[in-house]
PDB file of C-alpha atoms in Angstrom:
ATOM      1  CA  MET A 242      -4.604 -10.416   6.587  1.00  0.00           C
ATOM      2  CA  GLY A 243      -0.830 -10.403   6.791  1.00  0.00           C
ATOM      3  CA  THR A 244       2.164  -9.033   8.602  1.00  0.00           C
ATOM      4  CA  ALA A 245       3.685  -5.676   7.829  1.00  0.00           C
ATOM      5  CA  ASP A 246       7.252  -6.710   8.616  1.00  0.00           C
ATOM      6  CA  ALA A 247       7.261 -10.413   7.720  1.00  0.00           C
ATOM      7  CA  GLY A 248       8.802 -11.269  11.051  1.00  0.00           C
ATOM      8  CA  GLY A 249      11.047  -8.211  11.382  1.00  0.00           C
ATOM      9  CA  GLY A 250      14.158  -9.536  13.075  1.00  0.00           C
ATOM     10  CA  LYS A 251      13.712 -12.919  11.421  1.00  0.00           C
ATOM     11  CA  LEU A 252      14.597 -11.375   8.073  1.00  0.00           C
ATOM     12  CA  THR A 253      17.769  -9.795   9.466  1.00  0.00           C
ATOM     13  CA  ASP A 254      18.753 -13.119  10.950  1.00  0.00           C
ATOM     14  CA  LEU A 255      17.931 -14.844   7.675  1.00  0.00           C
ATOM     15  CA  ALA A 256      20.215 -12.541   5.702  1.00  0.00           C
ATOM     16  CA  ALA A 257      23.071 -13.167   8.130  1.00  0.00           C
ATOM     17  CA  GLU A 258      22.550 -16.926   8.033  1.00  0.00           C
ATOM     18  CA  VAL A 259      22.495 -16.964   4.227  1.00  0.00           C
ATOM     19  CA  ALA A 260      25.637 -14.808   4.061  1.00  0.00           C
ATOM     20  CA  ALA A 261      27.486 -17.249   6.311  1.00  0.00           C
ATOM     21  CA  LEU A 262      26.723 -20.024   3.829  1.00  0.00           C
ATOM     22  CA  ASP A 263      26.954 -18.135   0.512  1.00  0.00           C
ATOM     23  CA  GLU A 264      28.418 -14.630   0.504  1.00  0.00           C
ATOM     24  CA  ALA A 265      26.983 -13.610  -2.873  1.00  0.00           C
ATOM     25  CA  ALA A 266      23.490 -14.860  -2.041  1.00  0.00           C
ATOM     26  CA  GLY A 267      23.768 -13.196   1.354  1.00  0.00           C
ATOM     27  CA  ASP A 268      24.526  -9.843  -0.251  1.00  0.00           C
ATOM     28  CA  ARG A 269      21.454 -10.148  -2.473  1.00  0.00           C
ATOM     29  CA  VAL A 270      19.207 -11.189   0.391  1.00  0.00           C
ATOM     30  CA  ARG A 271      20.581  -8.444   2.652  1.00  0.00           C
ATOM     31  CA  ALA A 272      19.862  -5.810  -0.014  1.00  0.00           C
ATOM     32  CA  ALA A 273      16.345  -7.152  -0.580  1.00  0.00           C
ATOM     33  CA  VAL A 274      15.630  -7.174   3.163  1.00  0.00           C
ATOM     34  CA  ALA A 275      16.900  -3.598   3.522  1.00  0.00           C
ATOM     35  CA  ALA A 276      14.718  -2.388   0.633  1.00  0.00           C
ATOM     36  CA  PHE A 277      11.692  -4.143   2.099  1.00  0.00           C
ATOM     37  CA  GLY A 278      12.236  -2.696   5.563  1.00  0.00           C
ATOM     38  CA  ALA A 279      12.929   0.908   4.539  1.00  0.00           C
ATOM     39  CA  PRO A 280      10.222   3.422   5.553  1.00  0.00           C
ATOM     40  CA  ILE A 281       7.432   4.005   3.044  1.00  0.00           C
ATOM     41  CA  ARG A 282       7.868   7.524   1.668  1.00  0.00           C
ATOM     42  CA  ILE A 283       4.698   9.640   1.642  1.00  0.00           C
ATOM     43  CA  GLN A 284       5.350  12.710  -0.490  1.00  0.00           C
ATOM     44  CA  THR A 285       3.169  15.822  -0.405  1.00  0.00           C
ATOM     45  CA  ALA A 286       3.305  17.894  -3.578  1.00  0.00           C
ATOM     46  CA  GLY A 287       1.552  20.729  -5.360  1.00  0.00           C
ATOM     47  CA  ARG A 288       1.868  24.358  -6.376  1.00  0.00           C
ATOM     48  CA  ALA A 289       3.120  27.037  -3.962  1.00  0.00           C
ATOM     49  CA  GLY A 290       0.558  28.178  -1.419  1.00  0.00           C
ATOM     50  CA  VAL A 291      -1.777  25.185  -1.589  1.00  0.00           C
ATOM     51  CA  GLY A 292      -0.812  23.870   1.846  1.00  0.00           C
ATOM     52  CA  ARG A 293       1.759  21.160   1.200  1.00  0.00           C
ATOM     53  CA  SER A 294       3.336  21.733   4.622  1.00  0.00           C
ATOM     54  CA  THR A 295      -0.024  21.721   6.386  1.00  0.00           C
ATOM     55  CA  VAL A 296      -1.057  18.436   4.781  1.00  0.00           C
ATOM     56  CA  ALA A 297       2.353  16.937   5.568  1.00  0.00           C
ATOM     57  CA  ALA A 298       1.985  17.975   9.211  1.00  0.00           C
ATOM     58  CA  ALA A 299      -1.509  16.476   9.416  1.00  0.00           C
ATOM     59  CA  LEU A 300      -0.337  13.169   7.952  1.00  0.00           C
ATOM     60  CA  THR A 301       2.701  13.103  10.242  1.00  0.00           C
ATOM     61  CA  ALA A 302       0.459  13.653  13.254  1.00  0.00           C
ATOM     62  CA  GLY A 303      -1.667  10.733  12.091  1.00  0.00           C
ATOM     63  CA  GLY A 304       1.338   8.474  12.538  1.00  0.00           C
ATOM     64  CA  ILE A 305       0.979   5.747   9.903  1.00  0.00           C
ATOM     65  CA  ASP A 306       3.443   3.091  11.085  1.00  0.00           C
ATOM     66  CA  GLY A 307       6.594   2.559   9.062  1.00  0.00           C
ATOM     67  CA  THR A 308       6.291   5.743   7.017  1.00  0.00           C
ATOM     68  CA  VAL A 309       8.062   9.047   6.625  1.00  0.00           C
ATOM     69  CA  VAL A 310       6.325  12.150   5.252  1.00  0.00           C
ATOM     70  CA  GLU A 311       8.319  14.387   2.910  1.00  0.00           C
ATOM     71  CA  GLU A 312       7.319  17.690   1.339  1.00  0.00           C
ATOM     72  CA  ALA A 313       8.330  18.113  -2.306  1.00  0.00           C
ATOM     73  CA  ASP A 314       9.369  21.464  -3.729  1.00  0.00           C
ATOM     74  CA  ALA A 315       6.576  23.485  -5.304  1.00  0.00           C
ATOM     75  CA  VAL A 316       5.360  22.677  -8.792  1.00  0.00           C
ATOM     76  CA  ASP A 317       5.192  25.353 -11.511  1.00  0.00           C
ATOM     77  CA  VAL A 318       7.761  27.781 -10.076  1.00  0.00           C
ATOM     78  CA  PRO A 319       9.074  30.160 -12.782  1.00  0.00           C
ATOM     79  CA  GLY A 320      12.677  29.400 -13.673  1.00  0.00           C
ATOM     80  CA  ALA A 321      12.834  26.229 -11.552  1.00  0.00           C
ATOM     81  CA  PRO A 322      12.420  22.603 -12.605  1.00  0.00           C
ATOM     82  CA  ASP A 323       9.408  20.747 -11.307  1.00  0.00           C
ATOM     83  CA  PRO A 324      10.179  18.271  -8.530  1.00  0.00           C
ATOM     84  CA  VAL A 325      10.380  14.561  -9.217  1.00  0.00           C
ATOM     85  CA  LEU A 326       7.302  12.943  -7.701  1.00  0.00           C
ATOM     86  CA  ASP A 327       8.866   9.633  -6.754  1.00  0.00           C
ATOM     87  CA  GLY A 328       7.351   8.939  -3.341  1.00  0.00           C
ATOM     88  CA  ASP A 329       5.980   5.490  -2.645  1.00  0.00           C
ATOM     89  CA  VAL A 330       2.730   7.369  -2.033  1.00  0.00           C
ATOM     90  CA  VAL A 331       2.121  10.836  -3.504  1.00  0.00           C
ATOM     91  CA  VAL A 332      -0.446  13.186  -1.968  1.00  0.00           C
ATOM     92  CA  TYR A 333      -0.936  15.991  -4.467  1.00  0.00           C
ATOM     93  CA  VAL A 334      -2.502  19.055  -2.868  1.00  0.00           C
ATOM     94  CA  LEU A 335      -4.905  21.292  -4.772  1.00  0.00           C
ATOM     95  CA  VAL A 336      -6.831  24.462  -4.019  1.00  0.00           C
ATOM     96  CA  GLU A 337     -10.125  25.218  -5.783  1.00  0.00           C
ATOM     97  CA  ALA A 338      -9.474  23.274  -9.003  1.00  0.00           C
ATOM     98  CA  VAL A 339      -7.009  21.323 -11.128  1.00  0.00           C
ATOM     99  CA  ARG A 340      -4.723  23.670 -13.070  1.00  0.00           C
ATOM    100  CA  ASP A 341      -2.796  22.789 -16.206  1.00  0.00           C
ATOM    101  CA  ALA A 342       0.433  22.597 -14.171  1.00  0.00           C
ATOM    102  CA  ASP A 343      -1.195  20.141 -11.778  1.00  0.00           C
ATOM    103  CA  ARG A 344      -2.457  17.993 -14.616  1.00  0.00           C
ATOM    104  CA  ASP A 345       1.016  17.885 -16.156  1.00  0.00           C
ATOM    105  CA  ALA A 346       2.655  17.059 -12.837  1.00  0.00           C
ATOM    106  CA  VAL A 347       0.459  14.014 -12.111  1.00  0.00           C
ATOM    107  CA  ARG A 348       0.141  12.744 -15.666  1.00  0.00           C
ATOM    108  CA  ASN A 349       2.282   9.650 -15.066  1.00  0.00           C
ATOM    109  CA  LEU A 350       1.199   8.868 -11.501  1.00  0.00           C
ATOM    110  CA  ASP A 351      -0.629   5.614 -10.795  1.00  0.00           C
ATOM    111  CA  PRO A 352      -3.925   6.136  -8.902  1.00  0.00           C
ATOM    112  CA  ALA A 353      -2.974   3.074  -6.851  1.00  0.00           C
ATOM    113  CA  ARG A 354      -0.191   5.112  -5.256  1.00  0.00           C
ATOM    114  CA  ALA A 355      -1.386   8.717  -5.583  1.00  0.00           C
ATOM    115  CA  LEU A 356      -4.378  10.909  -4.798  1.00  0.00           C
ATOM    116  CA  PHE A 357      -5.498  14.519  -4.835  1.00  0.00           C
ATOM    117  CA  VAL A 358      -6.286  16.371  -1.630  1.00  0.00           C
ATOM    118  CA  LEU A 359      -8.514  19.392  -2.198  1.00  0.00           C
ATOM    119  CA  ASN A 360      -7.289  21.615   0.621  1.00  0.00           C
ATOM    120  CA  LYS A 361      -8.971  24.691   2.117  1.00  0.00           C
ATOM    121  CA  ALA A 362     -12.318  23.036   1.480  1.00  0.00           C
ATOM    122  CA  ASP A 363     -14.045  25.483   3.831  1.00  0.00           C
ATOM    123  CA  THR A 364     -13.416  28.333   1.383  1.00  0.00           C
ATOM    124  CA  LEU A 365     -15.410  26.783  -1.463  1.00  0.00           C
ATOM    125  CA  GLY A 366     -18.919  27.936  -2.300  1.00  0.00           C
ATOM    126  CA  ALA A 367     -20.946  30.826  -0.964  1.00  0.00           C
ATOM    127  CA  SER A 368     -22.451  29.183   2.115  1.00  0.00           C
ATOM    128  CA  ARG A 369     -20.498  28.965   5.365  1.00  0.00           C
ATOM    129  CA  VAL A 370     -22.960  26.513   6.922  1.00  0.00           C
ATOM    130  CA  PRO A 371     -20.684  23.525   7.604  1.00  0.00           C
ATOM    131  CA  ALA A 372     -22.932  20.935   5.959  1.00  0.00           C
ATOM    132  CA  ASP A 373     -23.408  23.061   2.840  1.00  0.00           C
ATOM    133  CA  ALA A 374     -19.717  23.926   2.590  1.00  0.00           C
ATOM    134  CA  TRP A 375     -18.721  20.278   2.913  1.00  0.00           C
ATOM    135  CA  ALA A 376     -21.237  19.198   0.265  1.00  0.00           C
ATOM    136  CA  THR A 377     -19.771  21.794  -2.089  1.00  0.00           C
ATOM    137  CA  ALA A 378     -16.244  20.607  -1.319  1.00  0.00           C
ATOM    138  CA  THR A 379     -17.157  16.978  -1.920  1.00  0.00           C
ATOM    139  CA  ALA A 380     -18.709  17.827  -5.282  1.00  0.00           C
ATOM    140  CA  ARG A 381     -15.678  19.914  -6.251  1.00  0.00           C
ATOM    141  CA  ALA A 382     -13.351  17.046  -5.271  1.00  0.00           C
ATOM    142  CA  ALA A 383     -15.264  14.754  -7.627  1.00  0.00           C
ATOM    143  CA  GLU A 384     -14.773  17.276 -10.422  1.00  0.00           C
ATOM    144  CA  CYS A 385     -11.044  17.430  -9.654  1.00  0.00           C
ATOM    145  CA  SER A 386     -10.856  13.658  -9.876  1.00  0.00           C
ATOM    146  CA  ASP A 387     -12.529  13.686 -13.291  1.00  0.00           C
ATOM    147  CA  GLU A 388     -10.283  16.479 -14.542  1.00  0.00           C
ATOM    148  CA  GLY A 389      -6.981  15.194 -13.177  1.00  0.00           C
ATOM    149  CA  GLY A 390      -7.357  11.430 -13.255  1.00  0.00           C
ATOM    150  CA  LEU A 391      -6.669  10.724  -9.580  1.00  0.00           C
ATOM    151  CA  PRO A 392      -9.051  10.046  -6.679  1.00  0.00           C
ATOM    152  CA  ALA A 393      -9.708  13.290  -4.790  1.00  0.00           C
ATOM    153  CA  LEU A 394     -10.775  14.016  -1.217  1.00  0.00           C
ATOM    154  CA  PRO A 395     -11.604  17.361   0.433  1.00  0.00           C
ATOM    155  CA  LEU A 396      -9.670  18.582   3.473  1.00  0.00           C
ATOM    156  CA  ILE A 397      -9.605  21.541   5.822  1.00  0.00           C
ATOM    157  CA  GLY A 398      -5.913  21.394   6.615  1.00  0.00           C
ATOM    158  CA  THR A 399      -5.921  23.997   9.370  1.00  0.00           C
ATOM    159  CA  LEU A 400      -8.509  22.003  11.313  1.00  0.00           C
ATOM    160  CA  ALA A 401      -6.628  18.771  10.703  1.00  0.00           C
ATOM    161  CA  THR A 402      -3.454  20.157  12.271  1.00  0.00           C
ATOM    162  CA  ALA A 403      -5.484  21.577  15.150  1.00  0.00           C
ATOM    163  CA  GLY A 404      -6.728  18.098  16.019  1.00  0.00           C
ATOM    164  CA  THR A 405     -10.400  18.553  15.106  1.00  0.00           C
ATOM    165  CA  SER A 406     -10.410  15.529  12.773  1.00  0.00           C
ATOM    166  CA  SER A 407     -14.278  14.966  13.176  1.00  0.00           C
ATOM    167  CA  GLN A 408     -14.629  18.173  11.081  1.00  0.00           C
ATOM    168  CA  SER A 409     -11.527  18.389   8.829  1.00  0.00           C
ATOM    169  CA  GLY A 410     -11.745  15.368   6.542  1.00  0.00           C
ATOM    170  CA  ILE A 411      -8.343  14.058   7.641  1.00  0.00           C
ATOM    171  CA  GLY A 412      -9.858  10.702   8.611  1.00  0.00           C
ATOM    172  CA  ALA A 413     -10.806   9.876   5.032  1.00  0.00           C
ATOM    173  CA  VAL A 414      -7.534  11.246   3.688  1.00  0.00           C
ATOM    174  CA  SER A 415      -5.489   9.220   6.179  1.00  0.00           C
ATOM    175  CA  ALA A 416      -7.447   6.067   5.344  1.00  0.00           C
ATOM    176  CA  ALA A 417      -6.816   6.559   1.615  1.00  0.00           C
ATOM    177  CA  VAL A 418      -3.120   7.149   2.245  1.00  0.00           C
ATOM    178  CA  ALA A 419      -2.919   4.117   4.555  1.00  0.00           C
ATOM    179  CA  ASP A 420      -4.481   1.951   1.845  1.00  0.00           C
ATOM    180  CA  ARG A 421      -1.782   3.045  -0.607  1.00  0.00           C
ATOM    181  CA  VAL A 422       0.906   2.479   2.023  1.00  0.00           C
ATOM    182  CA  ALA A 423      -0.368  -1.075   2.473  1.00  0.00           C
ATOM    183  CA  ARG A 424      -0.241  -1.644  -1.282  1.00  0.00           C
ATOM    184  CA  SER A 425       3.320  -0.326  -1.395  1.00  0.00           C
ATOM    185  CA  ARG A 426       4.327  -2.690   1.410  1.00  0.00           C
ATOM    186  CA  ALA A 427       2.671  -5.594  -0.374  1.00  0.00           C
ATOM    187  CA  HIS A 428       4.523  -4.732  -3.588  1.00  0.00           C
ATOM    188  CA  ARG A 429       7.816  -4.606  -1.714  1.00  0.00           C
ATOM    189  CA  GLY A 430       6.919  -7.914  -0.127  1.00  0.00           C
ATOM    190  CA  GLU A 431       6.379  -9.436  -3.549  1.00  0.00           C
ATOM    191  CA  ILE A 432       9.820  -8.260  -4.659  1.00  0.00           C
ATOM    192  CA  LEU A 433      11.365  -9.669  -1.487  1.00  0.00           C
ATOM    193  CA  MET A 434       9.657 -13.036  -1.851  1.00  0.00           C
ATOM    194  CA  ASN A 435      10.722 -13.289  -5.483  1.00  0.00           C
ATOM    195  CA  THR A 436      14.317 -12.571  -4.470  1.00  0.00           C
ATOM    196  CA  LEU A 437      14.263 -15.210  -1.734  1.00  0.00           C
ATOM    197  CA  ARG A 438      12.782 -17.802  -4.086  1.00  0.00           C
ATOM    198  CA  SER A 439      15.336 -16.940  -6.758  1.00  0.00           C
ATOM    199  CA  GLN A 440      18.234 -17.301  -4.347  1.00  0.00           C
ATOM    200  CA  ALA A 441      16.839 -20.568  -3.008  1.00  0.00           C
ATOM    201  CA  ALA A 442      16.874 -21.913  -6.558  1.00  0.00           C
ATOM    202  CA  ARG A 443      20.374 -20.621  -7.331  1.00  0.00           C
ATOM    203  CA  SER A 444      22.264 -21.157  -4.083  1.00  0.00           C
ATOM    204  CA  VAL A 445      22.758 -24.796  -3.154  1.00  0.00           C
ATOM    205  CA  ALA A 446      24.576 -23.858   0.041  1.00  0.00           C
ATOM    206  CA  SER A 447      21.758 -21.707   1.460  1.00  0.00           C
ATOM    207  CA  ARG A 448      18.775 -23.404  -0.144  1.00  0.00           C
ATOM    208  CA  ASP A 449      17.584 -25.220   2.972  1.00  0.00           C
ATOM    209  CA  VAL A 450      17.778 -22.046   5.080  1.00  0.00           C
ATOM    210  CA  LEU A 451      15.823 -20.023   2.547  1.00  0.00           C
ATOM    211  CA  GLU A 452      13.190 -22.680   1.945  1.00  0.00           C
ATOM    212  CA  ARG A 453      12.679 -23.041   5.688  1.00  0.00           C
ATOM    213  CA  TYR A 454      11.916 -19.335   5.933  1.00  0.00           C
ATOM    214  CA  LEU A 455       9.665 -19.395   2.865  1.00  0.00           C
ATOM    215  CA  ALA A 456       7.584 -22.113   4.537  1.00  0.00           C
ATOM    216  CA  CYS A 457       7.090 -20.215   7.811  1.00  0.00           C
ATOM    217  CA  ASP A 458       3.894 -18.403   8.796  1.00  0.00           C
ATOM    218  CA  ASP A 459       5.418 -14.927   8.366  1.00  0.00           C
ATOM    219  CA  ALA A 460       6.457 -15.624   4.782  1.00  0.00           C
ATOM    220  CA  VAL A 461       3.101 -17.211   3.954  1.00  0.00           C
ATOM    221  CA  ALA A 462       1.323 -14.096   5.261  1.00  0.00           C
ATOM    222  CA  LEU A 463       3.628 -11.869   3.242  1.00  0.00           C
ATOM    223  CA  GLY A 464       2.975 -13.919   0.118  1.00  0.00           C
ATOM    224  CA  ALA A 465      -0.779 -13.641   0.647  1.00  0.00           C
ATOM    225  CA  ALA A 466      -0.577  -9.847   0.975  1.00  0.00           C
ATOM    226  CA  ALA A 467       1.385  -9.686  -2.277  1.00  0.00           C
ATOM    227  CA  ALA A 468      -1.080 -12.038  -3.993  1.00  0.00           C
ATOM    228  CA  ARG A 469      -3.932  -9.642  -3.254  1.00  0.00           C
ATOM    229  CA  LEU A 470      -2.369  -7.104  -5.582  1.00  0.00           C
ATOM    230  CA  HIS A 471      -3.386  -9.344  -8.492  1.00  0.00           C
ATOM    231  CA  LEU A 472      -6.930 -10.182  -7.365  1.00  0.00           C
ATOM    232  CA  ALA A 473      -8.679  -6.868  -6.728  1.00  0.00           C
ATOM    233  CA  ASP A 474     -11.941  -8.109  -8.257  1.00  0.00           C
ATOM    234  CA  CYS A 475     -12.036 -11.111  -5.937  1.00  0.00           C
ATOM    235  CA  ILE A 476     -11.054  -9.101  -2.854  1.00  0.00           C
ATOM    236  CA  ALA A 477     -14.191  -6.996  -3.185  1.00  0.00           C
ATOM    237  CA  ASP A 478     -16.402 -10.071  -2.686  1.00  0.00           C
ATOM    238  CA  GLU A 479     -14.416 -12.143  -0.201  1.00  0.00           C
ATOM    239  CA  PRO A 480     -15.749 -13.025   3.291  1.00  0.00           C
ATOM    240  CA  GLU A 481     -14.952 -10.842   6.289  1.00  0.00           C
ATOM    241  CA  GLN A 482     -11.614 -11.341   7.981  1.00  0.00           C
ATOM    242  CA  PRO A 483     -11.731 -14.316  10.369  1.00  0.00           C
ATOM    243  CA  ARG A 484     -12.051 -14.045  14.125  1.00  0.00           C
ATOM    244  CA  THR A 485     -12.237 -17.768  14.804  1.00  0.00           C
ATOM    245  CA  ALA A 486     -10.731 -20.931  13.380  1.00  0.00           C
ATOM    246  CA  ALA A 487     -14.104 -21.749  11.814  1.00  0.00           C
ATOM    247  CA  ASP A 488     -14.159 -18.335  10.127  1.00  0.00           C
ATOM    248  CA  ALA A 489     -10.682 -18.955   8.744  1.00  0.00           C
ATOM    249  CA  GLY A 490     -11.819 -22.314   7.410  1.00  0.00           C
ATOM    250  CA  ARG A 491     -14.711 -20.674   5.590  1.00  0.00           C
ATOM    251  CA  CYS A 492     -12.320 -18.114   4.106  1.00  0.00           C
ATOM    252  CA  ALA A 493     -10.006 -20.891   2.930  1.00  0.00           C
ATOM    253  CA  ASP A 494     -12.942 -22.751   1.372  1.00  0.00           C
ATOM    254  CA  TRP A 495     -14.164 -19.591  -0.363  1.00  0.00           C
ATOM    255  CA  TRP A 496     -10.750 -18.996  -1.913  1.00  0.00           C
ATOM    256  CA  ARG A 497     -10.479 -22.634  -2.986  1.00  0.00           C
ATOM    257  CA  ALA A 498     -13.749 -22.172  -4.864  1.00  0.00           C
ATOM    258  CA  GLN A 499     -12.229 -19.222  -6.747  1.00  0.00           C
ATOM    259  CA  LEU A 500      -9.362 -21.267  -8.119  1.00  0.00           C
ATOM    260  CA  ALA A 501     -11.172 -22.763 -11.119  1.00  0.00           C
ATOM    261  CA  ARG A 502     -12.511 -19.328 -12.113  1.00  0.00           C
ATOM    262  CA  GLN A 503      -9.114 -17.730 -12.663  1.00  0.00           C
ATOM    263  CA  PRO A 504      -8.095 -17.238 -16.309  1.00  0.00           C
ATOM    264  CA  THR A 505      -4.304 -17.122 -15.834  1.00  0.00           C
ATOM    265  CA  ALA A 506      -1.669 -19.153 -14.041  1.00  0.00           C
ATOM    266  CA  ARG A 507      -0.528 -16.038 -12.163  1.00  0.00           C
ATOM    267  CA  ARG A 508      -3.995 -15.451 -10.718  1.00  0.00           C
ATOM    268  CA  ARG A 509      -4.314 -19.135  -9.813  1.00  0.00           C
ATOM    269  CA  ARG A 510      -1.007 -18.981  -7.939  1.00  0.00           C
ATOM    270  CA  ALA A 511      -2.234 -15.879  -6.124  1.00  0.00           C
ATOM    271  CA  VAL A 512      -5.410 -17.670  -5.037  1.00  0.00           C
ATOM    272  CA  VAL A 513      -3.352 -20.590  -3.755  1.00  0.00           C
ATOM    273  CA  ASP A 514      -1.133 -18.223  -1.753  1.00  0.00           C
ATOM    274  CA  ILE A 515      -4.125 -16.542  -0.114  1.00  0.00           C
ATOM    275  CA  ARG A 516      -5.873 -19.822   0.670  1.00  0.00           C
ATOM    276  CA  ARG A 517      -2.667 -21.194   2.173  1.00  0.00           C
ATOM    277  CA  HIS A 518      -2.500 -18.208   4.496  1.00  0.00           C
ATOM    278  CA  TYR A 519      -6.048 -18.742   5.743  1.00  0.00           C
ATOM    279  CA  VAL A 520      -5.265 -22.384   6.451  1.00  0.00           C
ATOM    280  CA  ARG A 521      -2.361 -21.190   8.613  1.00  0.00           C
ATOM    281  CA  VAL A 522      -4.565 -18.610  10.315  1.00  0.00           C
ATOM    282  CA  GLY A 523      -7.068 -21.336  11.134  1.00  0.00           C
ATOM    283  CA  ARG A 524      -4.345 -23.387  12.776  1.00  0.00           C
ATOM    284  CA  GLN A 525      -3.162 -20.389  14.775  1.00  0.00           C
ATOM    285  CA  LEU A 526      -6.664 -19.502  15.972  1.00  0.00           C
ATOM    286  CA  SER A 527      -7.355 -23.090  16.958  1.00  0.00           C
ATOM    287  CA  GLY A 528      -4.104 -23.351  18.869  1.00  0.00           C
ATOM    288  CA  SER A 529      -2.730 -26.062  16.577  1.00  0.00           C
ATOM    289  CA  PRO A 530       1.011 -25.968  15.759  1.00  0.00           C
ATOM    290  CA  GLY A 531       1.820 -24.487  12.342  1.00  0.00           C
ATOM    291  CA  THR A 532       4.186 -25.744   9.708  1.00  0.00           C
TER     292      THR A 532
END
């Protein structure tokens, strides 16, 4: 659980308040807030003719909040340099199989922020029976993942842009992209929180203002989202997200039990941040005033 914008306008107000007290600290906070709030860039990439534009249109239609979809220039164009794949999330589009040019293009991409989309999945295999064609496409996507080193999902891009998402595969693709968008936001949140803590330590004039924000519910939620980046193994086993104050209490207790099992100080701090958030959620759900 967490907030995508950490209070939105609160951060803008915070930067202005810090700047009024300490101009240098205000500049640093303002820059950190701007970087955190900038749209997440989803970049579609691939060789010419694979359907980069179609996949970009399908993702744009899906409307993942706080994102912008950009189409990179084609990879492996004779006489032209390959594009820089620097999107926050990279969706690399394939047709049929992973080529050498594709493998080279994605070599340095982190699977946590990138994936393959095997487009034109309805053209794979001999059978045109939908169930058979989709089974073939799913198997081919798994092969692409093994060959290229990124998770791969099949897609029928023309159906996705036509709005027939029960048949195109865009639902799974959008979910995978949304997961990477959330990770990118959490990473930005971690950078923001580190900047705010650093400025609180360095700026005597604005320390109280910064520490007050860092103690609020929005900042605690943001810190918990960032902490999850370091505890993927625990996340897989945690209780379901709470609907009641009692649920939140059980989540907090579960995370407290994980504390002694963590091998590093960083992971222990992450557990504390997540547990702290669930304590706040419990107060909110019970109607009790927060800190």
